[in-house]
Coordinates of C-alpha atoms in Angstrom, one line a residue:
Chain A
X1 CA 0.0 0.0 0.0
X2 CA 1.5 3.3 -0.8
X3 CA 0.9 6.2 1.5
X4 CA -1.6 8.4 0.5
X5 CA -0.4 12.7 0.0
X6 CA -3.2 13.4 2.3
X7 CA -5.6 11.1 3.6
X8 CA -8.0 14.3 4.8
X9 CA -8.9 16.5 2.2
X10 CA -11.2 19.6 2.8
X11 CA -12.2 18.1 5.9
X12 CA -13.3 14.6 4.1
X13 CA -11.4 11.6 4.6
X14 CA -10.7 9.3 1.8
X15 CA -13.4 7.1 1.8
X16 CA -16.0 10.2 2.2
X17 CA -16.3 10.5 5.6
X18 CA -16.4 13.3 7.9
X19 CA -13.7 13.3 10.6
X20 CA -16.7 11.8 13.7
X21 CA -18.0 9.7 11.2
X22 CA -18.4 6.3 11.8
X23 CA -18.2 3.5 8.8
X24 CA -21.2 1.7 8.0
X25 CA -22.4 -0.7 10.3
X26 CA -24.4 -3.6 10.3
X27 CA -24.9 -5.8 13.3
X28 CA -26.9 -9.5 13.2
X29 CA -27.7 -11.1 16.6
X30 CA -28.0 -14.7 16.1
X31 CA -25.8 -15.8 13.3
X32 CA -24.3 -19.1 13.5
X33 CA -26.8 -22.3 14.5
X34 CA -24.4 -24.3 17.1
X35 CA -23.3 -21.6 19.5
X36 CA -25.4 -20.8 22.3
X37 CA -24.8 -17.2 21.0
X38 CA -23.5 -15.4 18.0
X39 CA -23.4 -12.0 16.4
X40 CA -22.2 -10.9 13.3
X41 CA -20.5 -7.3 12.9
X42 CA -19.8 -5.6 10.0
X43 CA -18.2 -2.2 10.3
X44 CA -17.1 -0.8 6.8
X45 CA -15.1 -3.5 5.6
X46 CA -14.3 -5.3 8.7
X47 CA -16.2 -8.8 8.9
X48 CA -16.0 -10.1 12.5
X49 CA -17.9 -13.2 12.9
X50 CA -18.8 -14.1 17.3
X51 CA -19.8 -16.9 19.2
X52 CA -20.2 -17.7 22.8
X53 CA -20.3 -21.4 24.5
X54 CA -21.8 -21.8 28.2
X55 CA -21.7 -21.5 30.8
X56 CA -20.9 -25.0 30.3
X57 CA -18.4 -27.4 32.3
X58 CA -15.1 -26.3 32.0
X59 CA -12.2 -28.5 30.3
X60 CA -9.9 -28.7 31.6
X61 CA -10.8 -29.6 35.3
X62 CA -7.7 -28.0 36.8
X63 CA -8.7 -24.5 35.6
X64 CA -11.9 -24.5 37.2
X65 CA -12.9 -21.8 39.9
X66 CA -14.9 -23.0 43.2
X67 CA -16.4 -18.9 43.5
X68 CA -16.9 -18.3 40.1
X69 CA -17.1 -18.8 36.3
X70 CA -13.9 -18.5 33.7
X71 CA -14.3 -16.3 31.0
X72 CA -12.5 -17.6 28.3
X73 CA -11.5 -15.9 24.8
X74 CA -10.0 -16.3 21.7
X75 CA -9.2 -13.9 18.6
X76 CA -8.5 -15.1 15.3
X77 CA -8.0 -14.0 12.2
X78 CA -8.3 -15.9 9.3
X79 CA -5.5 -16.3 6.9
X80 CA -7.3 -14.5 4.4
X81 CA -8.6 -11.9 6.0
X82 CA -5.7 -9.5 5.6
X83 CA -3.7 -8.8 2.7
X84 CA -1.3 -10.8 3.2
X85 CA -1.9 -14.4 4.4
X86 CA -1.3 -14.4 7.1
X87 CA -0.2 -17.6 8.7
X88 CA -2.6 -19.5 10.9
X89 CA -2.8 -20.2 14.5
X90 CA -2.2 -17.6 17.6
X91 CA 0.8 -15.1 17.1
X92 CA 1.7 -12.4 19.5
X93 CA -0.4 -9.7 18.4
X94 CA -3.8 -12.5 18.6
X95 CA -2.4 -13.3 22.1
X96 CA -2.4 -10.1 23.3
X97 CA -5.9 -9.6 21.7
X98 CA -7.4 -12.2 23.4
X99 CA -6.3 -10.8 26.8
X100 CA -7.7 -7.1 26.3
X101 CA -11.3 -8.3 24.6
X102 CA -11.6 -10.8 27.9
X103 CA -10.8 -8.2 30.3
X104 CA -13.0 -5.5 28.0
X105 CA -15.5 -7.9 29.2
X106 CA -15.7 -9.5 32.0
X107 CA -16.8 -6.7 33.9
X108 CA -20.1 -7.2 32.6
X109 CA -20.8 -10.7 33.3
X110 CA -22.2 -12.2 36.4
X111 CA -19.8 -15.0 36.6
X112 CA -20.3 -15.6 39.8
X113 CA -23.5 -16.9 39.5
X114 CA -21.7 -20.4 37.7
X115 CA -18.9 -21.5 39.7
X116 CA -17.0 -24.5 37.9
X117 CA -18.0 -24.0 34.7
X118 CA -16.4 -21.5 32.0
X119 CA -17.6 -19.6 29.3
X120 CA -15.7 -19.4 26.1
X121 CA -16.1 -16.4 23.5
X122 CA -14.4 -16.8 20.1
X123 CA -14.3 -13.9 17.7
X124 CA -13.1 -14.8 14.1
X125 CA -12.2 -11.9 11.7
X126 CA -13.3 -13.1 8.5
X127 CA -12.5 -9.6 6.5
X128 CA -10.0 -7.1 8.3
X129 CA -9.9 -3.1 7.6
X130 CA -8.4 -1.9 10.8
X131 CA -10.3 -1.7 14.3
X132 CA -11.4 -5.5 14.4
X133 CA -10.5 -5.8 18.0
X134 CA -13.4 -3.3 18.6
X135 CA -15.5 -4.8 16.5
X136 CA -14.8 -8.0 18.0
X137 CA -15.6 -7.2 21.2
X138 CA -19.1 -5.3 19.8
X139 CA -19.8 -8.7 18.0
X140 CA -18.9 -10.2 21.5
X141 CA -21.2 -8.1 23.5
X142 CA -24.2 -9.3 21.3
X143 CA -23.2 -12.8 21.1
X144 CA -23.0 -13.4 24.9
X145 CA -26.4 -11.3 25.5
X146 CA -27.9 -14.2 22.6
X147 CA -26.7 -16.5 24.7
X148 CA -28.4 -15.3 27.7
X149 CA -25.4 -14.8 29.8
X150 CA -26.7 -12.7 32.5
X151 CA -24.8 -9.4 32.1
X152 CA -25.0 -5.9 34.0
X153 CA -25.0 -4.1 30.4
X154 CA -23.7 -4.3 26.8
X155 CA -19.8 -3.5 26.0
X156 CA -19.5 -1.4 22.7
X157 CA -16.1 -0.7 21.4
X158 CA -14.8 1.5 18.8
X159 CA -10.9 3.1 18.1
X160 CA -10.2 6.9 17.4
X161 CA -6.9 8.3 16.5
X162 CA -5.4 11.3 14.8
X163 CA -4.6 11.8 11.2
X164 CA -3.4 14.4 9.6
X165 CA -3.2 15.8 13.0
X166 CA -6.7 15.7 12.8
X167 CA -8.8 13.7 15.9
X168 CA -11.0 11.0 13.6
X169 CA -13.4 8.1 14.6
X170 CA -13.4 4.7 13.7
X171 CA -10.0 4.4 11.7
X172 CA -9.6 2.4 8.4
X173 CA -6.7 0.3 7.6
X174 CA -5.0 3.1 5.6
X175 CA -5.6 5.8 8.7
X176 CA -4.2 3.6 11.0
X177 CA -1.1 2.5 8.7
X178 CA -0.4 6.1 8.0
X179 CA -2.0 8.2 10.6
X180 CA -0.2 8.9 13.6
X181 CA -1.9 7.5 16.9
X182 CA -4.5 4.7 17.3
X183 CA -6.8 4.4 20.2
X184 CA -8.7 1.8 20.9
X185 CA -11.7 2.1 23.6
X186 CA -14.7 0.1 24.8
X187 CA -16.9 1.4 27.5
X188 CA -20.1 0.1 29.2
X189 CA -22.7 2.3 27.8
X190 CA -25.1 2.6 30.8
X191 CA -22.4 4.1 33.2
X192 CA -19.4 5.1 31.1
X193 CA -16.6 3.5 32.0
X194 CA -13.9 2.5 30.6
X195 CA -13.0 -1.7 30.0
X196 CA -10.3 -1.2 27.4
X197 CA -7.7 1.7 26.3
X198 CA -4.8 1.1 24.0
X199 CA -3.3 3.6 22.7
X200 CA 0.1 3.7 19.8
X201 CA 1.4 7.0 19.2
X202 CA 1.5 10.8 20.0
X203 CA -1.0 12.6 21.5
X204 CA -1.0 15.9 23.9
X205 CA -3.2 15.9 27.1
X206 CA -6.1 18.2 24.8
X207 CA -6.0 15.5 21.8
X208 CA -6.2 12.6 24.2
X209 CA -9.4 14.1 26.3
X210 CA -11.2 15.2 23.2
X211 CA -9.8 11.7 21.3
X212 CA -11.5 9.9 24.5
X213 CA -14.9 12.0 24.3
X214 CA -15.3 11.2 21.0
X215 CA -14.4 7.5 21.1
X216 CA -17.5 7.8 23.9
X217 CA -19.7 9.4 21.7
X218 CA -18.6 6.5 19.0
X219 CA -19.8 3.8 21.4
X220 CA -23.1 5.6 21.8
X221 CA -24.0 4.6 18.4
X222 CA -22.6 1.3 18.2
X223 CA -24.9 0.5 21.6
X224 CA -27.6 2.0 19.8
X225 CA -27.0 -0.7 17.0
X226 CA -26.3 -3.0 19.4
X227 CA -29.6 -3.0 20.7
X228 CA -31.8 -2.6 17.8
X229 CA -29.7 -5.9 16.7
X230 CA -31.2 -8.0 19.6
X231 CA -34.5 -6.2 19.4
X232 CA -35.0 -7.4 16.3
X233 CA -33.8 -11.1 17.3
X234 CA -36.1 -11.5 20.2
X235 CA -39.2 -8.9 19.8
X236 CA -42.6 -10.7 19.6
X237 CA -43.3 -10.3 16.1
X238 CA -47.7 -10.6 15.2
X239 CA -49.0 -13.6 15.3
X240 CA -49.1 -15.0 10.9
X241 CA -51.9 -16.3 9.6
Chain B
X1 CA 0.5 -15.9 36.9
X2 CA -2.6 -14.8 39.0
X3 CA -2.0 -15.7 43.4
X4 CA -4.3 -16.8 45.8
X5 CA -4.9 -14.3 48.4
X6 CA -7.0 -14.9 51.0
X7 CA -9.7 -12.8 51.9
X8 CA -8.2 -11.5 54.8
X9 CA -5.4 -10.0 53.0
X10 CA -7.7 -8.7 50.1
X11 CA -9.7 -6.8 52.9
X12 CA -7.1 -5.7 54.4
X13 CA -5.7 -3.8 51.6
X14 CA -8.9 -2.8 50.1
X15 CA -9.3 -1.4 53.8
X16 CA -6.4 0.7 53.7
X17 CA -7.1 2.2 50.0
X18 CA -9.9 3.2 51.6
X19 CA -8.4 5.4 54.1
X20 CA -5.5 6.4 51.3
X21 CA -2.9 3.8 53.6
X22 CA -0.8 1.4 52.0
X23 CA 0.5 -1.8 53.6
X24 CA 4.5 -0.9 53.3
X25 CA 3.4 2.5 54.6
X26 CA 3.7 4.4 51.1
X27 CA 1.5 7.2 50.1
X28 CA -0.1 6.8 47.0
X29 CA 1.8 8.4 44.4
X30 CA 5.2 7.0 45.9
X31 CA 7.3 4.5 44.4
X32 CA 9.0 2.2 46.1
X33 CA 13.0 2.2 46.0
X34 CA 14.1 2.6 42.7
X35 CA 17.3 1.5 40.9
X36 CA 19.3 1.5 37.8
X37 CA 22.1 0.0 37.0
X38 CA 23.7 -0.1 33.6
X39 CA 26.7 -1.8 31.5
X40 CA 26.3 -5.3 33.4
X41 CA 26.6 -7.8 30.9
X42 CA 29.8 -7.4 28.8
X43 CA 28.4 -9.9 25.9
X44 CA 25.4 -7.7 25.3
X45 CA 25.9 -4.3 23.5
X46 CA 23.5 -2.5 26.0
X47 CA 22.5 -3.4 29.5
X48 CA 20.5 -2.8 32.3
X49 CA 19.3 -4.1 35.6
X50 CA 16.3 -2.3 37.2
X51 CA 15.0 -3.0 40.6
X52 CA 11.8 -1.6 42.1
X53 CA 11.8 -2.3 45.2
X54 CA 12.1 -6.0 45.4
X55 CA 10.8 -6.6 42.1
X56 CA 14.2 -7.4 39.4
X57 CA 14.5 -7.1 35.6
X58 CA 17.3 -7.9 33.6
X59 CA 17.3 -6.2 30.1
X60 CA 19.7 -7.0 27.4
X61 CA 20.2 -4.8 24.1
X62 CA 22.0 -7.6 21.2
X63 CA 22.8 -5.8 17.6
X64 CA 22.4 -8.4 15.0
X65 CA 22.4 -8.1 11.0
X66 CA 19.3 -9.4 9.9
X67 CA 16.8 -9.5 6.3
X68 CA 15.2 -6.3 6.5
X69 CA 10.8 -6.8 6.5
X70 CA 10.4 -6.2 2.7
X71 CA 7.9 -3.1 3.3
X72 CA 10.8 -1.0 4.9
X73 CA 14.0 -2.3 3.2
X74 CA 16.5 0.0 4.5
X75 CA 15.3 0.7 8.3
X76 CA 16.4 -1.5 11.2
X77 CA 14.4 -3.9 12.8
X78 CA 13.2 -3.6 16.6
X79 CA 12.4 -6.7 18.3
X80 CA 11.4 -6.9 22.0
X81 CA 10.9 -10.4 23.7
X82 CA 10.0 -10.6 27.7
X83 CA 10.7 -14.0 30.0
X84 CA 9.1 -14.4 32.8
X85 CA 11.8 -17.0 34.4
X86 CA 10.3 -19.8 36.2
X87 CA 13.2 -18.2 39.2
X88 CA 11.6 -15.3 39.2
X89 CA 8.3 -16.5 40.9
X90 CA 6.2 -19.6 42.2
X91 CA 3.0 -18.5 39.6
X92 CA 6.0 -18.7 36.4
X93 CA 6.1 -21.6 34.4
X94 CA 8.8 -22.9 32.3
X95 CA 7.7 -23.3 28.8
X96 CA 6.3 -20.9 25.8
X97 CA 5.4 -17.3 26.6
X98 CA 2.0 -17.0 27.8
X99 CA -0.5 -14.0 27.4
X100 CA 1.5 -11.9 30.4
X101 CA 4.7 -12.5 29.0
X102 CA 3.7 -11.4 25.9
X103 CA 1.1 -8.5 26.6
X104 CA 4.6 -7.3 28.8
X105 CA 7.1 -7.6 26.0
X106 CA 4.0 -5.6 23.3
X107 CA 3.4 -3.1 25.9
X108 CA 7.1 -2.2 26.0
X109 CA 7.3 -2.8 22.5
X110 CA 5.1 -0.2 22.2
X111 CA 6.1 2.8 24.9
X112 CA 9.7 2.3 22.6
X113 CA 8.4 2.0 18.9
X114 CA 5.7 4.5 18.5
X115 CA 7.8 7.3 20.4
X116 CA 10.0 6.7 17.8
X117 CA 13.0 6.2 20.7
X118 CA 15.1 4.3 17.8
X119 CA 16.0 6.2 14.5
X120 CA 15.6 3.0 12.8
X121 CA 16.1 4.9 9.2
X122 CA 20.0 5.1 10.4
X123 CA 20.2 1.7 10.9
X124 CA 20.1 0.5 7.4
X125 CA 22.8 -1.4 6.0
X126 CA 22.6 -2.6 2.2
X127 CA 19.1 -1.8 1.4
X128 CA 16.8 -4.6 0.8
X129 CA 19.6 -6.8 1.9
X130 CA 21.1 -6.0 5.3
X131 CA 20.0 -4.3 8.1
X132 CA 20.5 -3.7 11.8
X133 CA 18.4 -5.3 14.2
X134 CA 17.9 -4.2 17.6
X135 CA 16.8 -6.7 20.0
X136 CA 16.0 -6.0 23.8
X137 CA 15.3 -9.1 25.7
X138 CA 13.5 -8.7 29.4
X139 CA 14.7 -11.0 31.8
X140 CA 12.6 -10.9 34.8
X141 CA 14.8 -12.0 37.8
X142 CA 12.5 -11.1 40.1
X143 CA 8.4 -10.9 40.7
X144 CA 7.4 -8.6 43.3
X145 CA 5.0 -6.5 41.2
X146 CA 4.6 -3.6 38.3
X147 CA 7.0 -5.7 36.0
X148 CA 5.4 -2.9 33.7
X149 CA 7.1 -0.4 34.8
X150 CA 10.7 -1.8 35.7
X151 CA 10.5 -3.6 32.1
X152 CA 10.3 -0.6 30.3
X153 CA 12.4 1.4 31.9
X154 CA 15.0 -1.3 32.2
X155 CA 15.0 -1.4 28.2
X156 CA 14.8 2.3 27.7
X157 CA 18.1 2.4 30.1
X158 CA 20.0 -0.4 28.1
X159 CA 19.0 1.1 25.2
X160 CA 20.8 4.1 26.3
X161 CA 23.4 2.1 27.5
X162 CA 24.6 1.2 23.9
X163 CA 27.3 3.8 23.2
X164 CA 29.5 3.1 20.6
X165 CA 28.0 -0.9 20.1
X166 CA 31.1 -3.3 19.9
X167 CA 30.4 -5.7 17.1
X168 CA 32.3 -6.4 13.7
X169 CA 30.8 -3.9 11.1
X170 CA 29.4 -1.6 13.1
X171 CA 28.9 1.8 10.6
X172 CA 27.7 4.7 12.4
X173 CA 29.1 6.8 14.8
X174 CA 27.0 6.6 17.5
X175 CA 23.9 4.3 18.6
X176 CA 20.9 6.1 16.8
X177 CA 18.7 6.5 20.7
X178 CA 16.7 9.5 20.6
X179 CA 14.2 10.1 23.3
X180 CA 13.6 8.9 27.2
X181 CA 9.8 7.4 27.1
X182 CA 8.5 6.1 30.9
X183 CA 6.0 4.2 31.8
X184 CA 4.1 4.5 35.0
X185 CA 1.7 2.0 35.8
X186 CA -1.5 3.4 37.9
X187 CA -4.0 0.9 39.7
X188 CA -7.3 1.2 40.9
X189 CA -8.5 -0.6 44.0
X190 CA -12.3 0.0 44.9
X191 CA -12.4 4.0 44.1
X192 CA -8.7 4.8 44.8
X193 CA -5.9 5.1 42.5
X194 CA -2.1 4.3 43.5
X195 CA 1.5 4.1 41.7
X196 CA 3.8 1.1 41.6
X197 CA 1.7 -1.2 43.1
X198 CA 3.5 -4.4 44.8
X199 CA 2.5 -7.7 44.5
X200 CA -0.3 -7.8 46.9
X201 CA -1.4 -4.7 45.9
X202 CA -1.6 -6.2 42.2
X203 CA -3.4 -9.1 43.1
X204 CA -6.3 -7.2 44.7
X205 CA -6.5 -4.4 42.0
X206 CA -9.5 -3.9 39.9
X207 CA -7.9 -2.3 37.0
X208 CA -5.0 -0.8 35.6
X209 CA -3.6 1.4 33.5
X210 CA -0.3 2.0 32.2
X211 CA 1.3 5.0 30.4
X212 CA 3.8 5.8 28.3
X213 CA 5.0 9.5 28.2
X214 CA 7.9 11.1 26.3
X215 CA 9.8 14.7 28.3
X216 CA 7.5 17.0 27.1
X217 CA 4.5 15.2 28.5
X218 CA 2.7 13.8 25.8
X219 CA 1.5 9.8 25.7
X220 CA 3.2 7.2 23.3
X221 CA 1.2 4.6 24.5
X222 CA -1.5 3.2 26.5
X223 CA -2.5 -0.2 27.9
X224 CA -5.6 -0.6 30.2
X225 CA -5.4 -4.1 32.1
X226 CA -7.8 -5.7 34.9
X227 CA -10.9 -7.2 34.8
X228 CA -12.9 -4.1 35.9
X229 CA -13.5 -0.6 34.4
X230 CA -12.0 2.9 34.8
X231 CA -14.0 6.3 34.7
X232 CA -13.2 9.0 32.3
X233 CA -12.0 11.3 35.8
X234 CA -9.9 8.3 36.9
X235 CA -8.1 8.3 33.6
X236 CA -7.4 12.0 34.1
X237 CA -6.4 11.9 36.9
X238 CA -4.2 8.9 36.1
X239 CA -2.0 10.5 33.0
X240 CA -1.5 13.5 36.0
X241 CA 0.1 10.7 37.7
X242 CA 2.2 9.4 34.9
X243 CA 3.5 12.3 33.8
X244 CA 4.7 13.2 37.0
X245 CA 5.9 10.0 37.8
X246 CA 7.7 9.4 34.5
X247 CA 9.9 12.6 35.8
X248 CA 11.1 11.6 38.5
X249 CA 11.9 7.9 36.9
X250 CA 13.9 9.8 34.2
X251 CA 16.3 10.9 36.7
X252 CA 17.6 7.9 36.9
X253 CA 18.5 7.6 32.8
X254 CA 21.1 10.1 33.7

């Protein structure tokens, strides 16, 4: 990919956008038949596919808690989902992954209500355009409330980042290849906080509070979606015929 | 990697956050006894052993000429790789680096990389064919918590501690080391937030959050840890911490 002259140009980004813009997004509670849960997430080009298992007994034995669930995850990304294949099976970067999204989280599960037994969330990127750990854990969010795994709220999760010295929302592949600092934040909606921050690159203290409001604001919408998403699994629809 | 602790000793500690107390008598924004020494280890080009209070790191800087990645054929190659030695504490394992190890080598990674601490342009050798790489391995000696903190700042000072490197071919005049970045790792335990926490202190937390800053204040990186959450205030006041922190810890790059 060559860098871009510019990748803001009279206050549009590349692909159209405004700079508090988020891409397209389409989220699907329910995807996949097996899983207890599942979501599907599609945020411009980024295809993130989730599913959650249990509570169910936890394998193996030794690893199970007497006070409380495990929460278990696991990132992937398919070997086609990038540019380059890339090779399969966990590398650093998916390791590290997994650790934030399960931790991004767990603070909204009740695992204490299921001692011994664990609950595994796998999130496979199918497509990737930058920010698939966010969408990941969006997709997760949605595939653990399908599963009906009490939870004290939803977790949404978008990045932000600066480009062109401008603060943007929801970064693309390109902006986060070329831009200068990527943020990654996921917040429980309901009382905004913070479950996950990562952050690469340079800001001030005045970039990083506005970058931080308007990663919020970013979530905002994504739990709106979020929502409608699971509304429109489990309304009653009228009665046919 | 995570201890038991009994309830007692979680109470206990959560009970003195409370009141702003700390169990080794610290206040809040104190670190505990901090060293640096550099030049160690003669077969490495950089060295440098940090201690926080009991807790040890061991970091090594080794100059190698390597294949550059084919999208940047004529800039060095920065590699960071963190052990958590089986010596270093009961919860270590021998064996392949597990998420800890690895979420400590990337974080550091990270504080070094994006500030842009390394010129890597300089280290170029014959492009698309040779270039320098730089690789800083963490050698945790000993686990008494925030292996954050003494891991970066252990590679930041062997990093430094490369001066003219000593191995056949070396080029350029000087070591291509530009800038200081420190991370300060904050914890939260039920509303309170506190530096350098120690083992205990760790295993009690409900979140974390380390930072990266550079001299003239501004963030490099960021890495939130913990199974709980952190309010927008908290994270506030948290970078007011690490930038003040990160000060003092650069006095001892000197």
């Amino acid at each position: 990919m060559e860098k871009p002259e510019k990748l803001i140009v009279d206050g549009k980004r590349l692909d159209g956008r405004g700079p508090e813009e988020l891409r397209p997004l389409k989220i699907q509670a329910g995807a996949l038949k097996r899983a207890d849960g599942s979501a599907y997430v599609e945020l411009g080009a980024n295809k993130v596919l989730a599913a959650v298992y249990g509570p169910r007994e936890l394998h193996p034995r030794h690893m199970q808690q007497p006070d409380t669930a495990v929460l278990r995850c696991r990132y992937n990304m398919a070997p086609f989902s990038v540019e380059e294949r890339k090779r399969p099976g966990p590398d650093r970067r998916s390791v590290e992954i997994s650790k934030v999204i399960r931790e991004a989280l767990e603070p909204v599960v009740f695992t204490k209500l299921y001692p011994r037994s664990g609950i595994d969330v796998f999130v496979e990127v199918l497509q990737a355009d930058a920010g698939t750990r966010t969408a990941g854990i969006t997709a997760a969010a949605v595939a653990l409330a399908d599963a009906g795994v009490p939870m004290r709220d939803l977790v949404s999760a978008v990045a932000v980042g600066k480009v062109d010295d401008t603060i943007v929302l929801d970064l693309t592949k390109e902006e986060d290849q070329f831009g200068t600092t990527d943020m990654p934040v996921a917040m429980l909606p309901r009382k905004r906080v913070i479950t996950l921050l990562q952050m690469d690159g340079s800001f001030i203290e005045e970039e990083f509070e506005r970058a931080l409001a308007l990663a919020m604001k970013g979530c905002e919408q994504i739990y709106e979606a979020q929502k409608q998403a699971l509304k429109a699994r489990y309304s009653i629809k009228p009665e046919e015929g | 990697m995570y201890e038991i602790i009994s309830s007692v000793k979680r109470d206990y500690i959560a009970d003195l956050a409370r009141q702003e107390k700390r169990a080794d008598a610290r206040a809040l924004d104190q670190y505990r006894e901090v060293s640096v020494e550099t030049g160690l280890i003669k077969s490495a080009q950089g060295s440098a052993l940090v201690k926080i209070g009991n807790t040890q790191v061991l970091a090594g800087v080794k100059l190698e000429r390597v294949e550059p990645f084919p999208d940047t054929p004529n800039s060095g190659v920065l590699m960071v790789n963190a052990e958590l030695r089986p010596l270093a504490s009961p919860t270590f394992e021998a064996g392949p680096p597990d998420e800890n190890s690895i979420e400590l080598a990337r974080v550091v990674d990270r504080g070094i990389r994006e500030s842009e601490s390394i010129d890597l342009d300089k280290l170029g050798i014959t492009p698309g064919k040779e270039v320098w790489a730089v690789y800083i391995d963490l050698h945790v000696l000993d686990y008494d918590g925030n292996l954050i903190d003494a891991a970066s700042l252990a590679a930041i000072a062997a990093l430094w501690n490369v001066k003219k490197p000593q191995v056949e071919g070396w080029t350029l005049d000087e070591f291509p080391v530009l800038k200081k970045p420190v991370a300060v790792t904050v914890v939260k335990i039920g509303e309170k937030l506190m530096v350098d926490p120690s083992l205990d202190e760790e295993n009690v937390m409900d979140a974390r959050l380390t930072i990266s800053t550079l001299e003239d204040g501004s963030i490099c990186a960021m890495q939130k840890g913990g199974v709980w959450c952190l309010t927008v205030e908290e994270i506030k006041a948290a970078y007011g911490l690490a930038r003040a922190k990160a000060a003092e810890l650069r006095e001892h790059l000197k």
